[in-house]
Coordinates of C-alpha atoms and ligand atoms in Angstrom, one line a residue:
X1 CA 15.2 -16.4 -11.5
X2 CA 13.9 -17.6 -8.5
X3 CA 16.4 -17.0 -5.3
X4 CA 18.8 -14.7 -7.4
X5 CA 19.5 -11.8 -5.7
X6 CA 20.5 -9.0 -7.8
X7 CA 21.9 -5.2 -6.4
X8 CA 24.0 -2.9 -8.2
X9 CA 27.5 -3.5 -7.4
X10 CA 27.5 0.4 -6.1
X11 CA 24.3 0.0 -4.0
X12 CA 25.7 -3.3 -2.3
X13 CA 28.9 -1.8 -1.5
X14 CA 27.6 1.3 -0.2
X15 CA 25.7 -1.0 1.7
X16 CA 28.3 -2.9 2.9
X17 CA 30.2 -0.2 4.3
X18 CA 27.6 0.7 6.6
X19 CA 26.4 -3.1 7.0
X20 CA 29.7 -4.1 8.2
X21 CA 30.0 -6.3 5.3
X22 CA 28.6 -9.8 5.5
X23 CA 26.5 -8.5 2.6
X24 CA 29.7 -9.2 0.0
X25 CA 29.3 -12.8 0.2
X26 CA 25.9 -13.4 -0.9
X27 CA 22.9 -14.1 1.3
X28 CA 24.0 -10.8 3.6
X29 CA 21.4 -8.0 4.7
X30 CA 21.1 -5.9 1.1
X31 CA 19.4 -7.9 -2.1
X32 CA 17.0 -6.9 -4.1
X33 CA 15.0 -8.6 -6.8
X34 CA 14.5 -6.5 -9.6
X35 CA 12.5 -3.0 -8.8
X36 CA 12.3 -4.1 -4.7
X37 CA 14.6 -4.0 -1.4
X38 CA 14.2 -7.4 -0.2
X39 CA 15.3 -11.1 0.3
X40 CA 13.1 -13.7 -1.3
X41 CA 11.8 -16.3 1.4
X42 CA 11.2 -19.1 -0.3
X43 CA 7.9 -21.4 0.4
X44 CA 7.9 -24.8 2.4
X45 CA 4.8 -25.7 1.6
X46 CA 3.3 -26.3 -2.1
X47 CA 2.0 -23.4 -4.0
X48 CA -1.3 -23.9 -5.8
X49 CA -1.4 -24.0 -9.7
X50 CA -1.9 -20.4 -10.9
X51 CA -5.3 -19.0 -12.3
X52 CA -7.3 -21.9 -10.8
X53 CA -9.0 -19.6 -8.3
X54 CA -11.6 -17.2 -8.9
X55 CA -10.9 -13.7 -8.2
X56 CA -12.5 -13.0 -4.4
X57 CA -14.2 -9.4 -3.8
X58 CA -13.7 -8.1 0.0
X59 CA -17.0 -8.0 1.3
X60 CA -18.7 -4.2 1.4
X61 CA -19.0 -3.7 5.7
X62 CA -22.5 -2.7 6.4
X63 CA -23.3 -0.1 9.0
X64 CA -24.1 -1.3 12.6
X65 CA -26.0 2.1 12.4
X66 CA -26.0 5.2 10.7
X67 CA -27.9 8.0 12.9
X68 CA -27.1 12.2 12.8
X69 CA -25.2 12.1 9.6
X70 CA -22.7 9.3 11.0
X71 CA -22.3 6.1 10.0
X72 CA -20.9 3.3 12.6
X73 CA -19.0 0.3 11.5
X74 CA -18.0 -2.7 14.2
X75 CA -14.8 -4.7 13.6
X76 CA -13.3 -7.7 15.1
X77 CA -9.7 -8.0 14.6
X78 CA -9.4 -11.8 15.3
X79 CA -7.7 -15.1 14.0
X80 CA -9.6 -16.7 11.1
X81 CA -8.6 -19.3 8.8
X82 CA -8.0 -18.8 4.6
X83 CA -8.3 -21.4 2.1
X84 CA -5.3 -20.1 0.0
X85 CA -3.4 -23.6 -0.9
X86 CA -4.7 -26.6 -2.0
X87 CA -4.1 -29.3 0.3
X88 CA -3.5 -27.2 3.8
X89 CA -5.6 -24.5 5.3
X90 CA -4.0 -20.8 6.8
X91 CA -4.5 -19.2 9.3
X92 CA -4.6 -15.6 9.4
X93 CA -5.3 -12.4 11.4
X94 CA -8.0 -10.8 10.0
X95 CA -10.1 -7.5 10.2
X96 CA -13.4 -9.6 11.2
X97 CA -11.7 -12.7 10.8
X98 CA -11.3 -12.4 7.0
X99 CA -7.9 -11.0 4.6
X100 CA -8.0 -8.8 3.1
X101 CA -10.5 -7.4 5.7
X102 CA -14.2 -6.0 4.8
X103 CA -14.2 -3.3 2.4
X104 CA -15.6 0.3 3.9
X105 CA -17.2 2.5 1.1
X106 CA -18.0 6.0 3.1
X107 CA -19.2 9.3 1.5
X108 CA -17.0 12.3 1.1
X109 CA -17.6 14.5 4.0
X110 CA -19.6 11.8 6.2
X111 CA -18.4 11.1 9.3
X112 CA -17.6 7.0 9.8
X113 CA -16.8 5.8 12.8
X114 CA -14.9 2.2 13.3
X115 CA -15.2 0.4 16.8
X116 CA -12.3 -2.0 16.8
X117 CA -12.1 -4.7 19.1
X118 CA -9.1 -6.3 19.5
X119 CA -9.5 -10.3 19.8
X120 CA -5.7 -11.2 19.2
X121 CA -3.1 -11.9 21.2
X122 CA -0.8 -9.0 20.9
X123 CA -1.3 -4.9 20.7
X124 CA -2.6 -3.6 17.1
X125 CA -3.1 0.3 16.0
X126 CA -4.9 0.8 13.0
X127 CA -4.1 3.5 10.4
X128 CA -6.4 4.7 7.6
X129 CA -3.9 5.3 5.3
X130 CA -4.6 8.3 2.8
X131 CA -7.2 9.4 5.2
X132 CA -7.2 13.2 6.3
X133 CA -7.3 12.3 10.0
X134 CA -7.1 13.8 13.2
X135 CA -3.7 12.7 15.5
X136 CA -5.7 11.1 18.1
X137 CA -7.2 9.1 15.3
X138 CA -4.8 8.2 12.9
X139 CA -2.8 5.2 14.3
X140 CA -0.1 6.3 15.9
X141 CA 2.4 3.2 15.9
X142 CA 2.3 3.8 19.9
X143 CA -1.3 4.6 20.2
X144 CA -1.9 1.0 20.7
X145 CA -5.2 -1.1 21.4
X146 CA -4.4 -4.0 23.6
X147 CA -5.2 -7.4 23.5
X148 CA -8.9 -7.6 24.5
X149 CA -9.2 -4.0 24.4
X150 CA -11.0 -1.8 21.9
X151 CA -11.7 1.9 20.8
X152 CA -13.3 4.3 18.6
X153 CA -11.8 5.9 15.0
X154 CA -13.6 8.6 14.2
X155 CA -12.6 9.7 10.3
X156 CA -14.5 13.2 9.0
X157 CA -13.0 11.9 5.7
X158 CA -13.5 15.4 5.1
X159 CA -11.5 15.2 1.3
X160 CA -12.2 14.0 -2.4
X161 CA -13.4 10.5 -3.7
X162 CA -10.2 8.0 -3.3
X163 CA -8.9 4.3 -2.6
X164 CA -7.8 4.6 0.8
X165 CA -6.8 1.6 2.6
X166 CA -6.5 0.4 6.4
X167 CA -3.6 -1.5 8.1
X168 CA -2.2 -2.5 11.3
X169 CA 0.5 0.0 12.2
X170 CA 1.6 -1.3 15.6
X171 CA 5.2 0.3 16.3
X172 CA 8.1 -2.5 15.6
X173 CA 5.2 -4.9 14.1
X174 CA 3.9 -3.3 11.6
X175 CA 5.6 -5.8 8.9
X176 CA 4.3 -9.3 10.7
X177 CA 0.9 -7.8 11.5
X178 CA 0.1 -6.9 8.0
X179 CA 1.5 -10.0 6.3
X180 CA -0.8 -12.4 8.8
X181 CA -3.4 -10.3 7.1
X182 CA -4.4 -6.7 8.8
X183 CA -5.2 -4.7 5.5
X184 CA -8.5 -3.7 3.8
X185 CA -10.0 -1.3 1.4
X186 CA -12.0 2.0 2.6
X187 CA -13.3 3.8 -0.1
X188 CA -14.4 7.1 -0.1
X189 CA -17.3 7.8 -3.1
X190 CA -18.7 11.3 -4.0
X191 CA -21.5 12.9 -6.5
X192 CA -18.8 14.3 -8.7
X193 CA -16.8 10.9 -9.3
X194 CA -20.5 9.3 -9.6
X195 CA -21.7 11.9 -12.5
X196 CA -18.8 10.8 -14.9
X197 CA -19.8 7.4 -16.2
X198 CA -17.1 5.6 -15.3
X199 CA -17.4 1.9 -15.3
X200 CA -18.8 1.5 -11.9
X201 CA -21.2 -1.7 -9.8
X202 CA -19.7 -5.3 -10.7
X203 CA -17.7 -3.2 -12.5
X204 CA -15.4 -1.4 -10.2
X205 CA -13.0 -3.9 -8.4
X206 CA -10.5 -3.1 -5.6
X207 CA -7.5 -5.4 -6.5
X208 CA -5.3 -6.0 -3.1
X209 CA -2.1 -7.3 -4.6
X210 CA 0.0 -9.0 -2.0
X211 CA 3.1 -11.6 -2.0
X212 CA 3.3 -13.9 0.6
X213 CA 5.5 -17.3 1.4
X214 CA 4.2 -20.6 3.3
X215 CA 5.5 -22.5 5.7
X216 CA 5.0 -26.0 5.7
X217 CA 1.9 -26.4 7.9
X218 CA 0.0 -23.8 5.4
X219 CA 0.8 -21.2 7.7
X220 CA 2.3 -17.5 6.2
X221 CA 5.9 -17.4 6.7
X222 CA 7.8 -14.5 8.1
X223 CA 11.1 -14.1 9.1
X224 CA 10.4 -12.7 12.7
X225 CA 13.3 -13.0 15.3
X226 CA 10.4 -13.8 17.6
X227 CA 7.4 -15.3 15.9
X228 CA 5.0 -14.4 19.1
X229 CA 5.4 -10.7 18.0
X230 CA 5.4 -10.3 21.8
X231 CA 9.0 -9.5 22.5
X232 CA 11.9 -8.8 20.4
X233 CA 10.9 -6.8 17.4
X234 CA 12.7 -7.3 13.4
X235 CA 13.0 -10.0 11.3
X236 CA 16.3 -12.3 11.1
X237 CA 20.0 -10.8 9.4
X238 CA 19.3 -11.8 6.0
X239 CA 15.4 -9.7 5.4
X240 CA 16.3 -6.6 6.7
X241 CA 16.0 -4.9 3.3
X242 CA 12.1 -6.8 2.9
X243 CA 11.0 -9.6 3.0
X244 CA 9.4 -10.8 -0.4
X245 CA 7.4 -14.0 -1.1
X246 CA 7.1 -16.1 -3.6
X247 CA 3.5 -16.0 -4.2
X248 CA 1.3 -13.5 -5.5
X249 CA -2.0 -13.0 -3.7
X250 CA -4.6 -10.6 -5.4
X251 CA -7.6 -9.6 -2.9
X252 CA -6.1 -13.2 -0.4
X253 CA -6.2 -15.8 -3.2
X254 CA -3.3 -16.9 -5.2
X255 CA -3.0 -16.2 -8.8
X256 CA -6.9 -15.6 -9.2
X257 CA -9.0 -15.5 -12.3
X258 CA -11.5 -13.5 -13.4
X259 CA -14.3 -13.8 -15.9
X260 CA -15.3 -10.1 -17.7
X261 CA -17.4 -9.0 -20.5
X262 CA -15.9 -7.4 -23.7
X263 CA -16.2 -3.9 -21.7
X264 CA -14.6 -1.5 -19.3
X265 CA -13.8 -2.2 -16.4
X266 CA -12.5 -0.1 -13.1
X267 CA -9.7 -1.7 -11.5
X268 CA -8.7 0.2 -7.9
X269 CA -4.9 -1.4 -7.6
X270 CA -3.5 -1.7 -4.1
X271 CA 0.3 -3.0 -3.4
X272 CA -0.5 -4.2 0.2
X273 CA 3.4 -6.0 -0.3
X274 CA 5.4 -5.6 2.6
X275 CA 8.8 -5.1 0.3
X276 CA 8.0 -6.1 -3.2
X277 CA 7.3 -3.4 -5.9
X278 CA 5.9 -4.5 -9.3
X279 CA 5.9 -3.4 -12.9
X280 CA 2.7 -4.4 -13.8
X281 CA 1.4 -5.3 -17.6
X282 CA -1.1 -7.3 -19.3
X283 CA -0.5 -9.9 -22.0
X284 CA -2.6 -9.4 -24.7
X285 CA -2.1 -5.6 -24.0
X286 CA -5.0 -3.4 -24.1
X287 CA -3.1 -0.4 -21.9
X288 CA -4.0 0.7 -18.6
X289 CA -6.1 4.0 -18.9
X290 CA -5.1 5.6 -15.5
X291 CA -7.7 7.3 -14.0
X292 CA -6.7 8.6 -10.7
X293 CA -3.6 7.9 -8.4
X294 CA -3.3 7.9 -4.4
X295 CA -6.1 10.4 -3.4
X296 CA -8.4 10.6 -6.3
X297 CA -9.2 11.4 -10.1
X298 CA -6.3 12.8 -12.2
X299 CA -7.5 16.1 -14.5
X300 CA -7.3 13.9 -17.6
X301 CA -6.5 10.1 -18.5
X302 CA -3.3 8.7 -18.7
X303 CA -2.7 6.0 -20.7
X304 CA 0.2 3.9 -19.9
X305 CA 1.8 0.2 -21.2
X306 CA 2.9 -0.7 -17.8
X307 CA 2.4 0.7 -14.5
X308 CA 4.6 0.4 -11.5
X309 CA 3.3 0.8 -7.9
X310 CA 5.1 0.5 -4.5
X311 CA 3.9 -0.7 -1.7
X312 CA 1.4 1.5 -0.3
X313 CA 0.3 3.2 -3.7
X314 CA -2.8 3.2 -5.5
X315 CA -3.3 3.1 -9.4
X316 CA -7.2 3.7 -10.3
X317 CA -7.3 2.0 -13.7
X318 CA -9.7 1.2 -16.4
X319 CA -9.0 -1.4 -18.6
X320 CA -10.8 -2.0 -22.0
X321 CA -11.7 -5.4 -23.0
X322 CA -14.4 -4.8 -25.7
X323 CA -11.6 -5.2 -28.6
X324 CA -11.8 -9.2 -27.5
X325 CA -13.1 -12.0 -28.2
X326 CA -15.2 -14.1 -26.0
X327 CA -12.5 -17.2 -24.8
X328 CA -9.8 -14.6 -24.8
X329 CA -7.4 -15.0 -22.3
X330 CA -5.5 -12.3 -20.9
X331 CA -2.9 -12.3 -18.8
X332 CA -1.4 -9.6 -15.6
X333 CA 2.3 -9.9 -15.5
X334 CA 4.8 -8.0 -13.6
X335 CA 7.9 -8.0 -15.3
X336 CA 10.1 -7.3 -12.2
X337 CA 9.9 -10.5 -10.9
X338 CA 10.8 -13.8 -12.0
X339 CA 9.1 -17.3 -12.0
X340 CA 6.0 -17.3 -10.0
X341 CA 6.2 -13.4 -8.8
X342 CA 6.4 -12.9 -12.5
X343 CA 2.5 -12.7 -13.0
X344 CA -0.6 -11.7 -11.1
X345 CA -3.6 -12.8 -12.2
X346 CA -5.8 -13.8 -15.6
X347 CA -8.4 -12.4 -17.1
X348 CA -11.0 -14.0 -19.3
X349 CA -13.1 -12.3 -21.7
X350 CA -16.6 -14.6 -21.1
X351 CA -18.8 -12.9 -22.6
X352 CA -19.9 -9.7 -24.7
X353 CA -21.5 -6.9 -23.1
X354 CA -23.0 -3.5 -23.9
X355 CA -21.2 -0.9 -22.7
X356 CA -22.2 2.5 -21.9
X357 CA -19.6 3.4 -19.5
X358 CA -17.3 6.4 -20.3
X359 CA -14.0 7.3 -19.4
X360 CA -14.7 11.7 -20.1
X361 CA -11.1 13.7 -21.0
X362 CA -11.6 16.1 -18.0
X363 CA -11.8 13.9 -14.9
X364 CA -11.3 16.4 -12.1
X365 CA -10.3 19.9 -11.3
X366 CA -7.0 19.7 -9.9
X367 CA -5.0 22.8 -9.4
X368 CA -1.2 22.3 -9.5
X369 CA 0.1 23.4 -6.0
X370 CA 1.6 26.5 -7.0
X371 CA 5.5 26.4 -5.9
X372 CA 5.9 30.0 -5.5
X373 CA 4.0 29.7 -2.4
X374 CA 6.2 27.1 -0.4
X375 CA 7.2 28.4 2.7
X376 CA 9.5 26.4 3.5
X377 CA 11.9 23.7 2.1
X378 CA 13.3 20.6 3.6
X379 CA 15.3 17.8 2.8
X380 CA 14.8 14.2 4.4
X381 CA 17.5 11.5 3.5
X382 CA 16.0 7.7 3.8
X383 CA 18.9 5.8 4.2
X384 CA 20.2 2.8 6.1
X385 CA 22.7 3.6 8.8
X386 CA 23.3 6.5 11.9
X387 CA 22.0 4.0 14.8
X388 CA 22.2 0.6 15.4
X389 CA 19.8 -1.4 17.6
X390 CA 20.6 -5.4 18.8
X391 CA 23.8 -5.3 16.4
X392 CA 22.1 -3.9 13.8
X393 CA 22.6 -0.8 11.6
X394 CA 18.9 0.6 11.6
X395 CA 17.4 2.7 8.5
X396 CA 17.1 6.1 9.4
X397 CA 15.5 9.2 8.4
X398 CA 17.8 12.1 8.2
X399 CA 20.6 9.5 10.0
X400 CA 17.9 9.3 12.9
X401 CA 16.6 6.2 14.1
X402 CA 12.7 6.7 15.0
X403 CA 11.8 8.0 18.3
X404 CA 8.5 9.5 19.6
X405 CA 9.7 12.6 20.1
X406 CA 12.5 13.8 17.4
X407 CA 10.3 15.8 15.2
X408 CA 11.4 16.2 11.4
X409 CA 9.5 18.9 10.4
X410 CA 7.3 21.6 11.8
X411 CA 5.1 22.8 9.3
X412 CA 2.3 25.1 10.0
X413 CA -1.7 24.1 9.2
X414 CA -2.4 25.3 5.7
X415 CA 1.1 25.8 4.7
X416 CA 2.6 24.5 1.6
X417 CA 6.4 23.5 2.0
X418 CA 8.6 22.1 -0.6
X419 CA 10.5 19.2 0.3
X420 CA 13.1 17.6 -1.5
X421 CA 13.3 13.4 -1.2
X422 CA 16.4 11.1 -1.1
X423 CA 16.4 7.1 -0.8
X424 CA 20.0 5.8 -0.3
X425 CA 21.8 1.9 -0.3
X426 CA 18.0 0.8 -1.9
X427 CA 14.8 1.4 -2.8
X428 CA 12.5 3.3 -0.6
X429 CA 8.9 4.1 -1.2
X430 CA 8.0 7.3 0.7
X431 CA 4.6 7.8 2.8
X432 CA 3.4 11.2 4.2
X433 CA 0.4 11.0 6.5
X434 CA -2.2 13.6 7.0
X435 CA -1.2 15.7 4.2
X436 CA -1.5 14.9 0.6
X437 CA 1.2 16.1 -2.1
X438 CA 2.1 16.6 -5.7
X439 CA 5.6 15.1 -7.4
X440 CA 7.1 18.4 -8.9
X441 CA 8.0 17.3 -12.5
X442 CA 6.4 13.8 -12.2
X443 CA 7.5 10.9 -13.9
X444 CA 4.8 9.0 -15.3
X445 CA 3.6 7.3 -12.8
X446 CA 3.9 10.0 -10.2
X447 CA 1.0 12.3 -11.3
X448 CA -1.8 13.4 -9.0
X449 CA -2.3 13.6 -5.4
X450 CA -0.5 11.1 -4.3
X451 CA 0.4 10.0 -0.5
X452 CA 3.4 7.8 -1.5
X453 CA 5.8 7.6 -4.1
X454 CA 8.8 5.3 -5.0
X455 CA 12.2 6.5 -5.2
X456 CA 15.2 4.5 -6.6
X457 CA 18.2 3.9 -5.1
X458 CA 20.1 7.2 -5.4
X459 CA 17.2 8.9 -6.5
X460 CA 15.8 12.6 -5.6
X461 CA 12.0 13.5 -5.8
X462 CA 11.1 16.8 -5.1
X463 CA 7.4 17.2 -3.4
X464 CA 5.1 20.1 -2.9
X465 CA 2.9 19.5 0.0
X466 CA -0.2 21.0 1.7
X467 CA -0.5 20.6 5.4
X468 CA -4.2 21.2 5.5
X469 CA -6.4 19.0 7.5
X470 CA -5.8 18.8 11.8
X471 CA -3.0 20.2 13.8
X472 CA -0.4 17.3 15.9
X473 CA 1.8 15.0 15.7
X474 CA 2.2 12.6 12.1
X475 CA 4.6 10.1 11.2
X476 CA 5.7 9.8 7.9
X477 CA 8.4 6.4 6.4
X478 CA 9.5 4.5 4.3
X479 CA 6.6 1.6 3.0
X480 CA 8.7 -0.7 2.9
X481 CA 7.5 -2.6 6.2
X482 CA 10.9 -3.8 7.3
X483 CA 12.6 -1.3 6.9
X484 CA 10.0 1.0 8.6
X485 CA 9.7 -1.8 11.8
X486 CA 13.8 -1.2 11.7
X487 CA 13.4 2.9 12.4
X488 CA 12.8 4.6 8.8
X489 CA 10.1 6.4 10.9
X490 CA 10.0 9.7 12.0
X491 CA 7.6 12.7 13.2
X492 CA 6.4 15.9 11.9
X493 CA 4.2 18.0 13.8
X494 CA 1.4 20.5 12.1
X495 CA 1.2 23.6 14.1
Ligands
C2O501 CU1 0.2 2.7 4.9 CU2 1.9 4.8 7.9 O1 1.1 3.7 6.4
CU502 CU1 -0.6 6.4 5.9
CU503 CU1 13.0 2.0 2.9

């Protein structure tokens, strides 16, 4: 179904009415694919066959030092080139030159510092998202590095084992910046995840999944209104829901295969997509064991058919290939999307393997945050509409285009609050920094600690949050990178 566009007739008009209504006629600013806010941008350039590629691993970052119980890490933010198609080469921005970027594994509780240099032509602010972070340090989308400039992020990481990621969060740019390629993993390990058996070595594999379009030099193609991503921020009339490709990238290659042994594996899955949200299943179907969500280990395994994850979220997975045969083939499809979005990547089952891996039925102590004890309770509307900038009705939060000063919420350090979710016109996938939360009657992919979760269109999730962690100012929006470059930003402040 390549290029359809499908919306609820309810969402689109609602849209419309606040749109001003070029929307009716087809190829106006609100379509969605199925499961995602976004336009698909269709590819100039050809796509590779799928499942050619071999599955690439982001490289694990070594120290530049590691002195006084603190490890140091040097980036390069920088242009590089990717060998993604098959007859053209593109380029990308890169965390050291490469997408996704080097992986970071830290201990719990040891302090890892970053020294970002910026080698790229425009302002870049990087955010370690999931990371329990002070302000000054957590990529504030105007707490910029310039171009040739460079600084310091110090993370304590003081907080349980977890699959965080880092991305460019520049304010306005945020969408282009990542999609040229500013993402990578940062893991955070500790003794007690280590004790459990898990699958774990060759066998615990961060899985960036990312859609992307090409232009016809090989380049990645993005709708900026100015492709410098010097001036004018936004992207032209017709992606301001998201801008979705047409090809699946998993860890930077296209389609990518994978050889495994008949055993367990550990799969860490990242949606780095800028607007697309997938419903991901495998074909033969051996289930998805979920293990842990956002921030860490669940108490106990889930076991799930399908999984869907927004961009931003993390599903910790083990899947079990020991039931097949070696030559077996096995396919990862997402069944929201439609021709070449519809699959992933492929497995194949290469050879046996002794396994002595485990997944246990306790995985982690983790105490429901009790809801008697919310102080407070809040409500914050994601919606599109309340301010317009350059002819154009923004998204908003609470019908309040971002600013750096219009605080949402004041919460006080240590407090647990209760705040109640709405996504209006389309889908919007929520993202609280700082402070991690639970989903008060979870659906069932909305259990754990999670730092983002999905909401439909019309839809209501009710959170229970801890503000533990550092005092200051934290933004928190939608993950849907258009929309948050087009406002769906705002502040709260821990006191
Ligand atoms: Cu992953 Cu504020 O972002
Ligand atoms: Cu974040
Ligand atoms: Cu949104």
């Amino acid at each position: 179904m390549t290029g359809v566009t499908r919306v609820t007739r309810r969402a689109l008009l609602a849209a419309c009415v606040l749109a001003g209504c070029d929307a009716i006629s087809g190829g106006g600013p609100v379509n969605s694919e199925q499961g995602s806010a976004g336009t698909l941008l269709k590819s100039r350039a050809r796509l590779p066959q799928p499942f050619r590629a071999p599955l690439p691993i982001p490289p694990v970052l070594a120290p530049s030092r590691s002195d006084g119980g603190v490890d140091h890490y040097d980036i390069a933010q920088k242009p590089g080139t990717a060998k993604i198609l098959e007859d053209l080469p593109t380029p990308i921005w890169g965390y050291n030159g490469i997408f996704p970027g080097p992986t970071i594994v830290s201990r719990s509780g040891r302090r890892t510092i970053v020294k970002h240099r910026n080698e790229l032509p425009v302002p870049v602010s990087v955010h370690l998202h999931g990371g329990s972070t002070p302000p000054e340090h957590d990529g504030y989308p105007t707490d910029l590095v310039a171009a040739g400039g460079g600084r310091d992020y110090d993370y304590p990481l003081r907080q349980r084992a977890a699959t965080l990621w880092y991305h460019d969060h520049r304010m306005d740019f945020t969408g282009p910046q990542v999609y040229r390629g500013l993402a990578g993993f940062h893991l955070v390990r500790d003794d007690h995840e280590e004790s459990l058996g898990l699958p774990s070595g060759e066998r615990d594999i961060p899985l960036m999944i990312a859609d992307r379009s090409f232009d016809a030099d090989g380049s990645f193609l993005y709708p900026s209104t100015d492709p410098s991503l010097t001036g004018h921020p936004g992207v032209t009339r017709d992606y301001v829901s998201g801008v979705l490709g047409d090809c699946v990238l998993v860890n930077g290659a296209a389609w990518p295969v994978l050889e495994v042994s008949a055993m367990r594996y550990r799969f860490r899955l990242l949606n780095a997509s800028n607007a697309r949200r997938y419903r991901l299943t495998l074909d033969p179907n051996p289930g998805f064991v979920q293990i842990g969500s956002d921030l860490g280990l669940l108490a106990q395994p889930l076991r799930h058919k399908t999984i869907d994850i927004a961009q931003g979220e993390r599903f910790d997975v083990v899947v079990d290939f020991s039931g097949y045969s070696p030559g077996t083939e096995i396919i990862m499809r997402n069944t929201y999307g439609g021709g070449g979005t519809a699959q992933v990547m492929k497995f194949v089952v290469a050879r046996r393997g002794r396994d002595d891996s485990r997944v246990p039925q306790r995985l982690s102590d983790l105490e429901p945050l009790p809801a008697g004890e919310a102080t407070a309770r809040r409500t914050i509307v994601f919606a599109r509409g309340g301010a317009q900038a350059h002819g154009m009705t923004l998204w908003t939060v609470n019908g309040k285009a971002f600013s750096p000063d219009y605080l949402v919420a004041q919460p006080k350090l240590g407090a647990v609050e209760r705040w109640t979710i709405r996504a209006q016109n389309v889908e919007h996938p929520f993202h609280l920094h700082l402070a991690p939360f639970q989903v008060v009657s979870p659906g069932p992919h909305q259990h754990g600690w999670k730092d983002t979760v999905n909401l439909g269109n019309g839809d209501r999730v009710d959170i229970l949050v801890r503000f533990d962690g550092y005092r200051g100012k934290y933004v928190l929006h939608c993950h849907n990178l258009e929309h948050e470059d087009m406002a769906m930003m705002a502040n709260f402040e821990v006191l």
